[in-house]
Coordinates of C-alpha atoms in Angstrom, one line a residue:
M45 CA -10.8 -135.3 126.3
V46 CA -14.3 -133.5 126.9
E47 CA -12.5 -130.5 126.8
N48 CA -11.2 -130.9 123.5
T49 CA -14.0 -131.7 121.9
V50 CA -15.9 -128.8 123.5
T51 CA -13.6 -125.9 123.2
P52 CA -13.3 -125.6 119.1
V53 CA -17.2 -126.2 118.9
F54 CA -17.8 -123.0 121.2
D55 CA -15.2 -121.1 120.2
I56 CA -16.8 -121.4 116.1
V57 CA -20.5 -120.9 117.5
I58 CA -19.9 -118.2 119.6
N59 CA -17.7 -116.2 117.2
V60 CA -20.2 -116.8 114.0
A61 CA -22.6 -115.3 116.5
I62 CA -20.3 -112.3 117.7
L63 CA -19.4 -111.6 113.8
L64 CA -23.0 -111.6 112.4
V65 CA -24.0 -109.4 115.6
F66 CA -21.0 -107.2 115.5
F67 CA -21.5 -106.4 111.0
R68 CA -25.2 -105.9 111.9
F69 CA -23.8 -102.7 114.5
L70 CA -21.3 -102.0 111.7
M71 CA -23.6 -101.3 108.7
Q72 CA -26.1 -99.9 110.7
L73 CA -23.5 -97.3 112.1
A74 CA -22.2 -96.9 108.8
M75 CA -25.6 -96.3 107.1
V76 CA -25.3 -99.3 105.0
N77 CA -27.7 -98.9 101.8
P78 CA -30.4 -101.3 103.9
Y79 CA -32.0 -103.0 100.9
N80 CA -28.9 -104.9 100.0
P81 CA -29.0 -108.5 100.6
V82 CA -26.0 -109.2 102.1
V83 CA -27.4 -106.7 104.5
L84 CA -31.3 -108.3 104.4
S85 CA -29.7 -111.4 105.1
T86 CA -27.6 -110.3 108.2
M87 CA -30.3 -108.7 109.3
K88 CA -32.8 -111.8 108.9
S89 CA -29.9 -113.9 110.3
T90 CA -29.6 -111.7 114.1
K91 CA -33.2 -111.2 114.7
I92 CA -32.5 -111.5 118.4
V93 CA -31.0 -107.5 118.2
D94 CA -34.3 -106.5 117.1
I95 CA -36.1 -108.2 120.5
F96 CA -33.6 -106.3 122.4
G97 CA -34.3 -102.9 120.3
R98 CA -37.9 -103.0 122.1
I99 CA -35.7 -102.7 125.5
F100 CA -32.7 -100.7 124.4
P101 CA -33.1 -97.6 121.7
T102 CA -31.1 -96.5 118.7
L103 CA -28.9 -93.2 119.5
G104 CA -27.5 -90.9 117.2
K105 CA -30.2 -90.7 114.5
G106 CA -30.9 -94.2 114.7
R107 CA -26.6 -94.8 113.7
V108 CA -25.7 -97.1 117.4
N109 CA -28.2 -99.7 117.8
L110 CA -27.7 -99.7 121.4
A111 CA -29.3 -103.3 121.5
A112 CA -27.0 -105.0 119.3
L113 CA -23.7 -103.3 120.9
I114 CA -25.0 -104.5 124.4
L115 CA -25.7 -108.1 123.0
L116 CA -22.4 -108.0 121.6
V117 CA -20.4 -107.2 124.9
V118 CA -22.7 -110.4 126.5
L119 CA -21.3 -112.1 123.7
C120 CA -17.9 -111.0 124.4
L121 CA -18.5 -111.6 128.0
L122 CA -19.6 -115.2 127.8
K123 CA -16.6 -116.2 125.0
N124 CA -14.3 -114.5 127.0
F125 CA -15.3 -116.6 130.3
G126 CA -16.0 -119.6 128.6
D127 CA -12.8 -120.2 127.3
M128 CA -11.2 -119.8 130.3
Y129 CA -13.4 -122.0 132.3
L130 CA -12.9 -124.8 129.4
N131 CA -9.4 -123.9 129.6
G132 CA -9.1 -124.3 133.3
I133 CA -8.3 -120.9 134.2
P134 CA -10.9 -119.5 136.0
P135 CA -11.1 -115.2 135.9
S136 CA -9.8 -114.3 139.1
S137 CA -12.6 -111.5 139.6
A138 CA -15.4 -110.1 137.7
V139 CA -14.2 -106.7 137.1
Y140 CA -11.1 -109.0 135.6
L141 CA -13.1 -110.4 132.8
L142 CA -14.9 -107.6 132.4
L143 CA -11.3 -105.4 131.7
Y144 CA -10.4 -108.6 129.3
T145 CA -13.8 -108.5 127.3
F146 CA -13.6 -104.0 127.1
I147 CA -9.5 -104.7 126.1
T148 CA -10.3 -107.9 123.6
M149 CA -13.4 -106.3 121.7
I150 CA -11.2 -103.5 120.9
Q151 CA -8.1 -104.9 119.6
S152 CA -10.7 -107.1 117.6
L153 CA -12.5 -103.6 116.6
I154 CA -9.1 -102.6 115.1
T155 CA -8.6 -105.6 113.6
I156 CA -11.5 -106.0 111.6
C157 CA -11.1 -102.5 110.7
R158 CA -7.4 -103.3 108.9
Y159 CA -9.2 -106.1 107.3
L160 CA -11.6 -103.9 106.1
I161 CA -9.4 -101.2 104.7
F162 CA -7.7 -104.3 103.1
G163 CA -10.7 -105.4 101.6
S164 CA -11.9 -101.9 99.9
I165 CA -8.2 -101.8 98.4
I166 CA -9.1 -105.2 96.9
V167 CA -12.0 -104.3 95.9
S168 CA -11.3 -101.2 94.1
W169 CA -8.8 -103.0 92.4
I170 CA -11.3 -105.3 91.1
I171 CA -13.8 -102.7 90.1
M172 CA -11.4 -101.1 88.1
L173 CA -10.7 -104.2 86.5
T174 CA -13.5 -106.2 85.6
Q175 CA -16.1 -102.9 86.1
S176 CA -18.9 -104.8 87.7
R177 CA -20.1 -104.6 90.9
S178 CA -22.0 -107.1 93.6
P179 CA -23.5 -106.4 96.9
Y180 CA -20.5 -107.9 98.9
I181 CA -18.3 -105.3 97.5
E182 CA -20.6 -102.5 97.6
V183 CA -20.8 -103.8 101.2
V184 CA -17.0 -104.0 102.1
Q185 CA -16.8 -100.1 100.3
E186 CA -19.7 -98.6 102.5
L187 CA -18.0 -100.2 105.6
A188 CA -14.9 -98.8 104.9
E189 CA -15.9 -95.3 103.6
P190 CA -16.5 -94.0 106.8
L191 CA -12.8 -95.1 108.1
L192 CA -11.2 -94.0 105.0
A193 CA -13.8 -90.6 104.8
P194 CA -11.1 -88.7 107.2
F195 CA -7.9 -89.4 105.7
R196 CA -9.1 -88.4 102.4
R197 CA -9.6 -84.8 103.3
I198 CA -6.1 -84.9 104.9
F199 CA -4.7 -85.8 101.5
P200 CA -5.4 -84.3 98.5
N201 CA -7.1 -86.4 95.7
M202 CA -4.4 -87.7 93.0
G203 CA -6.2 -89.1 90.9
M204 CA -5.7 -92.9 90.6
I205 CA -3.4 -93.0 93.4
D206 CA -5.6 -92.8 96.6
L207 CA -3.3 -92.7 99.6
S208 CA -5.6 -92.5 102.7
P209 CA -5.6 -96.4 103.8
I210 CA -2.1 -95.8 104.3
L211 CA -2.8 -93.3 107.1
A212 CA -5.6 -95.0 107.8
F213 CA -3.1 -98.1 109.1
L214 CA -1.1 -96.0 110.3
A215 CA -3.8 -94.7 112.5
L216 CA -4.8 -97.9 113.4
Y217 CA -1.2 -99.7 114.1
I218 CA -0.8 -96.8 116.5
A219 CA -3.9 -97.4 117.7
E220 CA -3.0 -100.8 118.2
V221 CA 0.5 -100.3 119.8
L222 CA -1.5 -98.5 122.2
M223 CA -4.2 -100.5 123.1
N224 CA -1.7 -103.1 123.5
E225 CA 0.3 -101.1 126.3
V226 CA -2.9 -99.7 128.1
A227 CA -3.9 -103.9 128.1
R228 CA -0.5 -104.8 129.8
V229 CA -0.6 -102.0 132.3
L230 CA -4.5 -102.7 133.4
L231 CA -4.4 -106.4 133.3
T232 CA -1.0 -106.9 134.9
G233 CA -2.7 -105.6 137.9
F234 CA -5.2 -108.6 138.3

């Protein structure tokens, strides 16, 4: 009976923490405008990353926040271990838990990239129809731009039609299929 009430609360709390730290990492990686109110509120809610930032440096000209990345891995490890423990299926080994965590992190990254691209499509329609911008719209566009930019170089500008999201979705689909196959191969050995 205790498990039934603890598991959903644990999942909600840990998933919100992971999402906030992950968005902070992505915002710094994509160099989103740091004065955007959405970015500022994310920075305030993830002050713990700044504490870790005193230990772990940023890399890539300040774009790769190593502290956020390490905290993200720790939170994902905690989530996976907690889920396994609360469901009565302890991990068979530490190596299995690490592999499982990295695989689920990459799968989650692919899913979030897909949502960002889809969000950028919706946001572009909103901008076109309403001619208005909000801080949320700017963040979605700035986060999706590094995902779409390589594909925009492949397809020429066709005016109002942007085919780069289709290529990006196709690339993410291929990455997801490959990742699922790698996960199947690696995790069946344990």
